mmCIF file of C-alpha atoms in Angstrom:
data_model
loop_
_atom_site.group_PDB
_atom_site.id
_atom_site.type_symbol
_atom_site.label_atom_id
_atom_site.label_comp_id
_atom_site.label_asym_id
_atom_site.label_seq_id
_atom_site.Cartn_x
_atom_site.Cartn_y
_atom_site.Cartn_z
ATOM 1 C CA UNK A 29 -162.085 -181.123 -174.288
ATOM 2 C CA UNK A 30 -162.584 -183.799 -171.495
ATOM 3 C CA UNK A 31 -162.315 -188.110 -172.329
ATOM 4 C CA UNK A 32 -164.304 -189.829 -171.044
ATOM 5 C CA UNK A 33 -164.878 -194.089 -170.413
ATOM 6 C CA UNK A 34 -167.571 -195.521 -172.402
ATOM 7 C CA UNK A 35 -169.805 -197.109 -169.572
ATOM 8 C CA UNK A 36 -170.852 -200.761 -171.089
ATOM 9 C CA UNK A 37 -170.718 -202.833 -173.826
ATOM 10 C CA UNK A 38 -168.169 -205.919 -174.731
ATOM 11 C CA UNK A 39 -165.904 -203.780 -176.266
ATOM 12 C CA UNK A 40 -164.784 -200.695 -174.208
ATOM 13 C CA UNK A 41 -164.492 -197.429 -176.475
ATOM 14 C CA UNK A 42 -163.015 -193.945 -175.411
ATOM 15 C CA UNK A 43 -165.762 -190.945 -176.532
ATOM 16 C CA UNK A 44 -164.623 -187.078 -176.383
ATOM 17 C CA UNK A 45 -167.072 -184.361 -175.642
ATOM 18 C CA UNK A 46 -166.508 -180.715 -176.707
ATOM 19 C CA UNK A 47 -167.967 -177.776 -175.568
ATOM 20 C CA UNK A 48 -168.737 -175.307 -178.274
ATOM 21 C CA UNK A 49 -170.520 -172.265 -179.225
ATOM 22 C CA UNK A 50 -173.679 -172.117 -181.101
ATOM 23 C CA UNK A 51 -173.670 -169.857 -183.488
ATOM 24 C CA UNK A 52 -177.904 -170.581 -184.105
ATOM 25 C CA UNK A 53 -178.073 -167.361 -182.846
ATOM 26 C CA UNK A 54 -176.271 -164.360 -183.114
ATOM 27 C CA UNK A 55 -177.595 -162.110 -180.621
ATOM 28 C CA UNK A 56 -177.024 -165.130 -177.930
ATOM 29 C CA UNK A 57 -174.008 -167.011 -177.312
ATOM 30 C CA UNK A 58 -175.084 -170.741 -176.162
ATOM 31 C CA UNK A 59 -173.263 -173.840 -175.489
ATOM 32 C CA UNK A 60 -173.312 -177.084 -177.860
ATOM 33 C CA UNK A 61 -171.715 -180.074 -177.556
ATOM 34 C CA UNK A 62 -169.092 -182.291 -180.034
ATOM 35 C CA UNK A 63 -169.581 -185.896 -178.985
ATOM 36 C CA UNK A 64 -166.640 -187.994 -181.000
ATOM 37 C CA UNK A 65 -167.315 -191.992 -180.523
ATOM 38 C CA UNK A 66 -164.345 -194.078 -182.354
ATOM 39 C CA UNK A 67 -165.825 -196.584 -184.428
ATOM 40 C CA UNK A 68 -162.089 -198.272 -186.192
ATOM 41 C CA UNK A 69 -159.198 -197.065 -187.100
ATOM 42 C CA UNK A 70 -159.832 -193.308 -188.049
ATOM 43 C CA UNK A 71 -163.366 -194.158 -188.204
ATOM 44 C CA UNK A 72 -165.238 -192.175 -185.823
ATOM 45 C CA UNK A 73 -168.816 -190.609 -185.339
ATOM 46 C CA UNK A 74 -169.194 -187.406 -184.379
ATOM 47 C CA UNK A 75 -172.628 -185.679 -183.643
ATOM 48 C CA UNK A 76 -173.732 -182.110 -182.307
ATOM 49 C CA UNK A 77 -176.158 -182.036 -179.405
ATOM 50 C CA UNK A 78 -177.727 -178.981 -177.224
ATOM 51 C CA UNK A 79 -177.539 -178.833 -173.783
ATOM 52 C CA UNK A 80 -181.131 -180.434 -173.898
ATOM 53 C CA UNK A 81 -180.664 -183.129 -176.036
ATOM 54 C CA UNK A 82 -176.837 -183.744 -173.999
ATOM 55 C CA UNK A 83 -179.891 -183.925 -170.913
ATOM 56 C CA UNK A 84 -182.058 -186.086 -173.154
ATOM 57 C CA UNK A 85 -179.086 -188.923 -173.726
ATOM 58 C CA UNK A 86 -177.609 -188.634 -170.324
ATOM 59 C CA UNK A 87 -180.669 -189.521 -169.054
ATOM 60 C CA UNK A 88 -181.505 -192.638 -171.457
ATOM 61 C CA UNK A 89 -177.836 -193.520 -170.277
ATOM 62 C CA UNK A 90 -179.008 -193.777 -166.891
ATOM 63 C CA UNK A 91 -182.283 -195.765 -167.844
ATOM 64 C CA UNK A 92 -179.900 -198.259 -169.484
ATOM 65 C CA UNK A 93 -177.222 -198.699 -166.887
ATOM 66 C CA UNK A 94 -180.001 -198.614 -164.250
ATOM 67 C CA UNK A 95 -179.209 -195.520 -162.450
ATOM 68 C CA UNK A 96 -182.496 -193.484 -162.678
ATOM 69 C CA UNK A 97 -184.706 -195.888 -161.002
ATOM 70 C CA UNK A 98 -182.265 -195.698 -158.012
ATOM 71 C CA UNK A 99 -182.217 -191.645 -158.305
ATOM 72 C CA UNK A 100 -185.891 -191.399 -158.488
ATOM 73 C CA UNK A 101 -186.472 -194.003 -155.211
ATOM 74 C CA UNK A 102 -183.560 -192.476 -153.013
ATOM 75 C CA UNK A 103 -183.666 -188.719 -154.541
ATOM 76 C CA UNK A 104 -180.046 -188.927 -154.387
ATOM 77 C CA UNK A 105 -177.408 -187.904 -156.915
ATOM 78 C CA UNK A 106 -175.973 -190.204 -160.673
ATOM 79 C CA UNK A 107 -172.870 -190.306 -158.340
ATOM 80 C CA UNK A 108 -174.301 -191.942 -155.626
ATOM 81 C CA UNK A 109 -176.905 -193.730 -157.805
ATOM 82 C CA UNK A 110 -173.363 -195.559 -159.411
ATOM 83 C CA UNK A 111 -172.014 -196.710 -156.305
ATOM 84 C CA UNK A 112 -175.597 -198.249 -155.051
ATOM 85 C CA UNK A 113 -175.803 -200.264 -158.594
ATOM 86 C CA UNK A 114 -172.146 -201.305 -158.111
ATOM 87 C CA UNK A 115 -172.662 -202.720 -154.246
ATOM 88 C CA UNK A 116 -176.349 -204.330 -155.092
ATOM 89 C CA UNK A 117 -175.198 -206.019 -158.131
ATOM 90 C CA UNK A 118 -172.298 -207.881 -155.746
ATOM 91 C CA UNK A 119 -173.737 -211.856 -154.685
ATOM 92 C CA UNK A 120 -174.460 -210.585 -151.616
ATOM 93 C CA UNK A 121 -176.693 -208.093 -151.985
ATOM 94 C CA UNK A 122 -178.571 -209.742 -154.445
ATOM 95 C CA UNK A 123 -180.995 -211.794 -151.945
ATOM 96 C CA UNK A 124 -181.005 -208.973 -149.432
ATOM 97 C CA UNK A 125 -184.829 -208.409 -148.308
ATOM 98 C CA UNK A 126 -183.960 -204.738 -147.632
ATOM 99 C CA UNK A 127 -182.973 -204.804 -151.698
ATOM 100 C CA UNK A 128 -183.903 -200.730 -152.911
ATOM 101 C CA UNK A 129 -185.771 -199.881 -149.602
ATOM 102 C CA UNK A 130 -182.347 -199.772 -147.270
ATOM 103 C CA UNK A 131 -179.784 -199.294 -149.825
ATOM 104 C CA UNK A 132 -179.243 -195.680 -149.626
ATOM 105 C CA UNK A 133 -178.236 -195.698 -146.423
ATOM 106 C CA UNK A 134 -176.723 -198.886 -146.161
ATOM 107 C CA UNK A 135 -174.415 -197.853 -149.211
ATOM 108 C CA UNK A 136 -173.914 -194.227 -148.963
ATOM 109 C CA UNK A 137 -174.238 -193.875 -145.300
ATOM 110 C CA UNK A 138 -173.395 -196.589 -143.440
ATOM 111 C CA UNK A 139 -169.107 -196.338 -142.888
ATOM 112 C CA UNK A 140 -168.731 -200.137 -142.193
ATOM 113 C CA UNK A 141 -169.918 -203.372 -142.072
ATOM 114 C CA UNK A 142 -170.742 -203.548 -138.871
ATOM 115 C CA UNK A 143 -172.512 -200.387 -139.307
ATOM 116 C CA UNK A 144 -174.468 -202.627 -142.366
ATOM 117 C CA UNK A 145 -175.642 -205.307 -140.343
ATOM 118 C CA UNK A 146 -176.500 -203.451 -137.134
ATOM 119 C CA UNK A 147 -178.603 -201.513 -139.564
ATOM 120 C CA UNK A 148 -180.764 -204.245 -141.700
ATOM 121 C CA UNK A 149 -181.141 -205.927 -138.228
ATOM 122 C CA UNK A 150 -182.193 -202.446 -136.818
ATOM 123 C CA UNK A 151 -184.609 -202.158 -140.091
ATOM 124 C CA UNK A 152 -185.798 -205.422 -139.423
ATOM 125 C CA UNK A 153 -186.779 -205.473 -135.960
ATOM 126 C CA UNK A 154 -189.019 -202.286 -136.858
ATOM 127 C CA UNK A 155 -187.134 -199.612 -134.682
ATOM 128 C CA UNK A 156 -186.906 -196.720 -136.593
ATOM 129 C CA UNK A 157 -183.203 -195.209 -136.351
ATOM 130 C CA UNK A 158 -181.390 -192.151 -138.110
ATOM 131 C CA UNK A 159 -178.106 -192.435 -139.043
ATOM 132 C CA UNK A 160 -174.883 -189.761 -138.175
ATOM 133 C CA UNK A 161 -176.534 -187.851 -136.456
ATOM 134 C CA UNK A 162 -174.517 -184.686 -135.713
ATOM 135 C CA UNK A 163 -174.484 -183.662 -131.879
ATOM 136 C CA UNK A 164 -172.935 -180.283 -130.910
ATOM 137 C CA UNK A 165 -171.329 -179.185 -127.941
ATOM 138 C CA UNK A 166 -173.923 -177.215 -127.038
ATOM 139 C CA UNK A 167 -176.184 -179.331 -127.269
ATOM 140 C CA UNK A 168 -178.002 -178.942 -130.420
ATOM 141 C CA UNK A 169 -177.873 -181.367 -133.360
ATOM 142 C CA UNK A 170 -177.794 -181.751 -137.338
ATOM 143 C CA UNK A 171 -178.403 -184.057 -139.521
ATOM 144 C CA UNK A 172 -176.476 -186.402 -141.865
ATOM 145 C CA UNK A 173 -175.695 -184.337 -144.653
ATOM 146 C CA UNK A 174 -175.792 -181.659 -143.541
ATOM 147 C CA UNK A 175 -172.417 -179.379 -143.248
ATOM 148 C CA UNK A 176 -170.335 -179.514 -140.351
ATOM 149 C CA UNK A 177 -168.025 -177.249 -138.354
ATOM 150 C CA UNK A 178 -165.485 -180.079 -137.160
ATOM 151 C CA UNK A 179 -164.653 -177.583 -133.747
ATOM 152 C CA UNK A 180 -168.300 -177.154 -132.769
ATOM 153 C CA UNK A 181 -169.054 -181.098 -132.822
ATOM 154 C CA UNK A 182 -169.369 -183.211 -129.790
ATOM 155 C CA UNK A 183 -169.648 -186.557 -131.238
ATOM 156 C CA UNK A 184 -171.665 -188.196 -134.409
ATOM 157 C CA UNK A 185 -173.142 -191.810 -132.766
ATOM 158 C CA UNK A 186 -173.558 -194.250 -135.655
ATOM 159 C CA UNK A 187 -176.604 -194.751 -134.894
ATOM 160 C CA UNK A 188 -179.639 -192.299 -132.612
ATOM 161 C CA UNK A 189 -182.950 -194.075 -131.451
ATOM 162 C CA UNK A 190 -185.628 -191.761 -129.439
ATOM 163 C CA UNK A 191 -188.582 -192.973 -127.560
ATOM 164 C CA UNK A 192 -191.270 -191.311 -126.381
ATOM 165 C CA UNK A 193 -188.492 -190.582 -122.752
ATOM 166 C CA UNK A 194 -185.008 -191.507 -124.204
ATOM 167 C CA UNK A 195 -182.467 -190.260 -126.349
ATOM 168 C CA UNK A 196 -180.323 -193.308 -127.464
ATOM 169 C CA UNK A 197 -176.834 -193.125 -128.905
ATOM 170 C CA UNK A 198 -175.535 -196.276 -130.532
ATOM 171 C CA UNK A 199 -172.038 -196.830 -131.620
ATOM 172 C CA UNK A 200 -169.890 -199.623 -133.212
ATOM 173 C CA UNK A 201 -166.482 -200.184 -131.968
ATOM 174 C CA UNK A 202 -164.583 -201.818 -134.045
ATOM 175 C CA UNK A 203 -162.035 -202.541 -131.340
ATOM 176 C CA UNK A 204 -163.315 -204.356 -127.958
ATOM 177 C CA UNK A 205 -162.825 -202.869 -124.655
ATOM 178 C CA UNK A 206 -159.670 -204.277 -123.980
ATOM 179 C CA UNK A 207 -158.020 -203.493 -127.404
ATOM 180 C CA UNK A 208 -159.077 -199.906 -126.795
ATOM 181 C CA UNK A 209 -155.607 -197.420 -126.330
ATOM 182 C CA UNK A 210 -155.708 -195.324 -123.227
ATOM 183 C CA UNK A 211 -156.395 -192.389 -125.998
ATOM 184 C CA UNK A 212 -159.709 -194.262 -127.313
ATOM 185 C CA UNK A 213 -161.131 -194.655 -123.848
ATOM 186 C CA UNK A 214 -160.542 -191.723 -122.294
ATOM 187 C CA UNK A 215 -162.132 -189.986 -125.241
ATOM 188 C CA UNK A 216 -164.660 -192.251 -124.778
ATOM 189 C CA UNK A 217 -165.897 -191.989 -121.596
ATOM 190 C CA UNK A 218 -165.511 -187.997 -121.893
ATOM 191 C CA UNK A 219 -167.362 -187.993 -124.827
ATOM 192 C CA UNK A 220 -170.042 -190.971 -122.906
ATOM 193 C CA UNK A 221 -170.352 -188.219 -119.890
ATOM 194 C CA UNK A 222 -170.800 -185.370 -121.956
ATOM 195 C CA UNK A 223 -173.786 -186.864 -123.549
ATOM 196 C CA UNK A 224 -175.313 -188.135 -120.353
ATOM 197 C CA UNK A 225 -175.245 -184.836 -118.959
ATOM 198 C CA UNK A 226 -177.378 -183.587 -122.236
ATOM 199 C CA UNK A 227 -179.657 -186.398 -121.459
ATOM 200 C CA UNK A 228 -178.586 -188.920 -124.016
ATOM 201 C CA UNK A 229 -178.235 -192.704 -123.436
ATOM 202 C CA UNK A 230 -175.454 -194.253 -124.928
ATOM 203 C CA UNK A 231 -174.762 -198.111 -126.135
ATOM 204 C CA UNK A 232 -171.527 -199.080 -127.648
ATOM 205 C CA UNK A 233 -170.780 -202.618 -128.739
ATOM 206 C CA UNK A 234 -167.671 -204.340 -130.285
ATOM 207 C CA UNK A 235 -167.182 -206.083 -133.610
ATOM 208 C CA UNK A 236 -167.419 -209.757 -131.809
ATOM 209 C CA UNK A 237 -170.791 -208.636 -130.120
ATOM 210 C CA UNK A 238 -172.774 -207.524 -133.261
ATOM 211 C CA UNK A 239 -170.864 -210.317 -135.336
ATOM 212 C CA UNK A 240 -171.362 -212.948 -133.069
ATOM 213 C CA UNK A 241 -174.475 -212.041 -130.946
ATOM 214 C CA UNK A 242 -176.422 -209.573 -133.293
ATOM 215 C CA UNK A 243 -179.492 -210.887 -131.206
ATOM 216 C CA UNK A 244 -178.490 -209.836 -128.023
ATOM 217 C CA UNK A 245 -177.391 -206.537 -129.355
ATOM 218 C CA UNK A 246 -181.113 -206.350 -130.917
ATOM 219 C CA UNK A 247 -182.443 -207.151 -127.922
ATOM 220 C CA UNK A 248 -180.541 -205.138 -125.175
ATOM 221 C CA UNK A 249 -181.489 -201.571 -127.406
ATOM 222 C CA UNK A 250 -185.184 -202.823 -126.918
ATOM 223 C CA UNK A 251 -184.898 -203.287 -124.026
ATOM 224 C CA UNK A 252 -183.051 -199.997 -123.503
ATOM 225 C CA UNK A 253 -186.044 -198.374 -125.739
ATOM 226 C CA UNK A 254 -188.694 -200.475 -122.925
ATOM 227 C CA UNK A 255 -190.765 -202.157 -125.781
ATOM 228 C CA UNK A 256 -188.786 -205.406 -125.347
ATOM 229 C CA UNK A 257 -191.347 -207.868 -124.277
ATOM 230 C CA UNK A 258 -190.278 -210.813 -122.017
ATOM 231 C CA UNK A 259 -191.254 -214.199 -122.778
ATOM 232 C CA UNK A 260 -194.409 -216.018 -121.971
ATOM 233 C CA UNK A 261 -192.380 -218.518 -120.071
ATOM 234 C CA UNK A 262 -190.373 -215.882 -117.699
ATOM 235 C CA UNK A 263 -193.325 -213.244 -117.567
ATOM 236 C CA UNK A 264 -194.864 -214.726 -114.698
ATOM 237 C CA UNK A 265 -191.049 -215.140 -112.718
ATOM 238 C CA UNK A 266 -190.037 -211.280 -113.470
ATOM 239 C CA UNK A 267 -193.698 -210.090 -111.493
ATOM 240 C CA UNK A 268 -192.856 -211.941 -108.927
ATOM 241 C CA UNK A 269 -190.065 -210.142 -107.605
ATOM 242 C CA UNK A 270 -190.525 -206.073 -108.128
ATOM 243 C CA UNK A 271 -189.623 -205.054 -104.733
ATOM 244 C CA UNK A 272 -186.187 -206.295 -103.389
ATOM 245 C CA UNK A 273 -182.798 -206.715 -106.287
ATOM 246 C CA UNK A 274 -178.862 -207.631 -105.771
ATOM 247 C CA UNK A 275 -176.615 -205.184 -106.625
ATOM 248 C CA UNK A 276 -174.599 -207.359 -109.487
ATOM 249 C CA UNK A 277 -171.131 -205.693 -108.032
ATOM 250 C CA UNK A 278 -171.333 -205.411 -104.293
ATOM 251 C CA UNK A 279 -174.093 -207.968 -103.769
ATOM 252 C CA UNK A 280 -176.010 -205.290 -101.508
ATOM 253 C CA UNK A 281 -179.683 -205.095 -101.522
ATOM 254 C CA UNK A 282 -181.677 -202.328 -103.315
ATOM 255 C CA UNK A 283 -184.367 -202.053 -105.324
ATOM 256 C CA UNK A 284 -185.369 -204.541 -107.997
ATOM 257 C CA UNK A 285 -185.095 -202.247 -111.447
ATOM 258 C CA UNK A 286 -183.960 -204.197 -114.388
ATOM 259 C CA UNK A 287 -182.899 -200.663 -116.068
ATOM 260 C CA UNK A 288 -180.065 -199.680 -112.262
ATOM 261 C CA UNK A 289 -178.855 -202.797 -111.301
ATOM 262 C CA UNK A 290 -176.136 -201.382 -109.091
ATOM 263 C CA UNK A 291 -176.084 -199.596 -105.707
ATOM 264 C CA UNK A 292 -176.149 -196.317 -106.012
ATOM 265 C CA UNK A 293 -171.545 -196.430 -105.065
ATOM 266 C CA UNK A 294 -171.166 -198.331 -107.719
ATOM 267 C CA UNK A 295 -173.251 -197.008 -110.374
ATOM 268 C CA UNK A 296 -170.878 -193.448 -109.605
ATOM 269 C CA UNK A 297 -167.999 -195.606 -110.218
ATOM 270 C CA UNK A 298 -169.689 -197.248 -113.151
ATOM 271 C CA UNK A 299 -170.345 -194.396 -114.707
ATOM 272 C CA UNK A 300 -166.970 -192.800 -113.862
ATOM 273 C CA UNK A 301 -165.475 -195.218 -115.587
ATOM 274 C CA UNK A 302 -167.311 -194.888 -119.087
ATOM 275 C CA UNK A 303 -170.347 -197.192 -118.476
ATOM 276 C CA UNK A 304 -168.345 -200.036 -120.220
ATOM 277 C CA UNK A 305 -170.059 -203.407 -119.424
ATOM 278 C CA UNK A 306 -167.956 -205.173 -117.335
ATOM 279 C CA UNK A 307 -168.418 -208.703 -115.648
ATOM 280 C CA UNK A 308 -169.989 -208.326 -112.651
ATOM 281 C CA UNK A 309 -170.698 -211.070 -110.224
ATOM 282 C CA UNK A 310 -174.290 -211.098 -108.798
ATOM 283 C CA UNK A 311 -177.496 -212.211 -110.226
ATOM 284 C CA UNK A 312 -179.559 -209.074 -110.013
ATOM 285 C CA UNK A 313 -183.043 -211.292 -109.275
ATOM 286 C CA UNK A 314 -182.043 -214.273 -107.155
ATOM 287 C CA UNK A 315 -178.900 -212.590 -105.853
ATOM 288 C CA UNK A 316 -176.585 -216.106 -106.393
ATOM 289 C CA UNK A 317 -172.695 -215.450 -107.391
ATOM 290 C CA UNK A 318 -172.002 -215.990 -111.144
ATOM 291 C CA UNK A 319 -168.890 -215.937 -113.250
ATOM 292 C CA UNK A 320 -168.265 -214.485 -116.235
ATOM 293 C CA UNK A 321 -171.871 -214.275 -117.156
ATOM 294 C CA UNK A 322 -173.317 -211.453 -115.486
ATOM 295 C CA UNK A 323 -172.996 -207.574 -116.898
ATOM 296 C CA UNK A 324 -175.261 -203.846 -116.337
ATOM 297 C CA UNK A 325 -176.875 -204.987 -119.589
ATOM 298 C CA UNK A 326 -177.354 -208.629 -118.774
ATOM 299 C CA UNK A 327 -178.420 -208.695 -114.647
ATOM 300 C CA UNK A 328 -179.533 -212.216 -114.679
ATOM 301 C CA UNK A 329 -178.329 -215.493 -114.584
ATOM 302 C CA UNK A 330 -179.771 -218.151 -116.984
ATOM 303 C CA UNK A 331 -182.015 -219.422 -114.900
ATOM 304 C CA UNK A 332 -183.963 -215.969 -113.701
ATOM 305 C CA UNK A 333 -183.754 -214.613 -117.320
#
């Protein structure tokens, strides 16, 4: 016999179901059910349903509580359908534009917040993303949710964007650079130039960057994808100078090339080191000295960007 708690109502009321055998028919043995619902006192209801008609009020149970129409638009289980209700019911789901088109996947498979908001802005800028993607060793992938053989996984980016030329792993840190242990970054960067050698970009940003500058982050994946456009003001000052750059560490001159930055030295050491966006110190367009405000992802001062 299993108990089990009555779902709604003002007054919360403990219901047994029993499994028992049918004896409609003798030549087969089939399976009925006992459903017991306390009404007061000794009172109680009891009522024998088949395994249809058990079906048949398990589903008008999930009309009621609104489960079904969640099931039928994500395809996904009364389990999962449960804990969608319960997060899109909360105050601040509740004016979300992304209300039952995202909320699989913001809900189920999403494993933070920041994961959540990277996502609906993701959703929102129209760049189409999957989610846990599962990336092998040897190179060949899975998908979320799927099974997975822990020893025969490489890494599972919280987020994979392809173009048409690039494979783009995103991730969420939820620790910056600096609060990183030695552990985290040298499992990092392992795991950074394992994926670059299978041809994979990869993009991590920290809780203060997608909290704080969700824009930028937006922005800097476009531009990473190449369908960021620039703006009608700057348009003109970016065709202007396509032959000669700054290197934004050394302050050599090389090529202009918005997507290499750095001398060929110190992109090796760059990458060496994990591709982590450190300050760097030249404009990569005008070639001036900055502090603090120039990085690989960001080459240009204010006044050239």
């Amino acid at each position: 016999m299993t108990t089990g708690q009555w779902p709604a109502g003002e007054k919360k009321m403990k219901i047994q179901v029993e499994a028992i055998e049918s004896n409609k028919n003798s030549d087969f043995k089939s399976i009925d059910y006992k459903i017991c619902l306390p009404l007061s006192g000794d009172t109680q209801v009891v009522k024998i349903l088949s395994e249809n008609e058990m079906k048949e009020l398990l589903d008008d149970i999930s009309i009621v509580l609104g489960y079904k129409s969640i099931m039928e638009k994500f395809n996904c289980t009364i389990e999962d359908a449960k804990d969608i209700k319960r997060e899109i019911d909360r105050s601040s789901c509740r004016d979300c534009d992304l209300r039952m088109k995202e909320c699989y996947r913001c809900c189920i498979v999403c494993e933070s917040p920041l994961e959540k908001d990277l996502l609906k802005a993701l959703v929102r800028n129209e760049i189409s993303v999957e989610l846990q993607m599962r990336i092998n060793k040897d190179g060949t992938i899975s998908h979320f949710p799927e099974e997975i053989e822990a020893s025969k996984i490489l890494t599972i980016p919280d987020f994979y964007v392809e173009t048409e030329n690039k494979k783009i792993c995103i991730y969420t840190d939820g620790h910056t650079y600096h609060e990183r242990t030695e552990y985290q970054a040298v499992r990092d960067r392992s795991i950074d130039r394992d994926l670059q050698n299978l041809g994979y970009i990869v993009l991590r940003y920290t809780s203060s960057e997608i909290r704080q500058k969700l824009e930028d982050v937006i922005h800097d994946i476009k531009k990473t994808m190449g369908i960021e456009k620039p703006n009608d003001d700057t348009e003109n000052k970016i065709d202007e100078v396509l032959d000669e750059g700054t290197c934004i560490r050394c302050g050599s001159k090389i090529p202009y090339n918005m997507n290499r930055p750095l001398c060929d030295d110190c992109y090796q050491t760059w990458v060496q080191f994990g591709n982590i966006d450190y300050t760097e110190r030249f404009c990569h367009k005008c070639g001036r000295e900055f502090d603090n405000s120039i990085s690989y992802r960001k080459p240009l001062c204010k006044n050239c960007s």
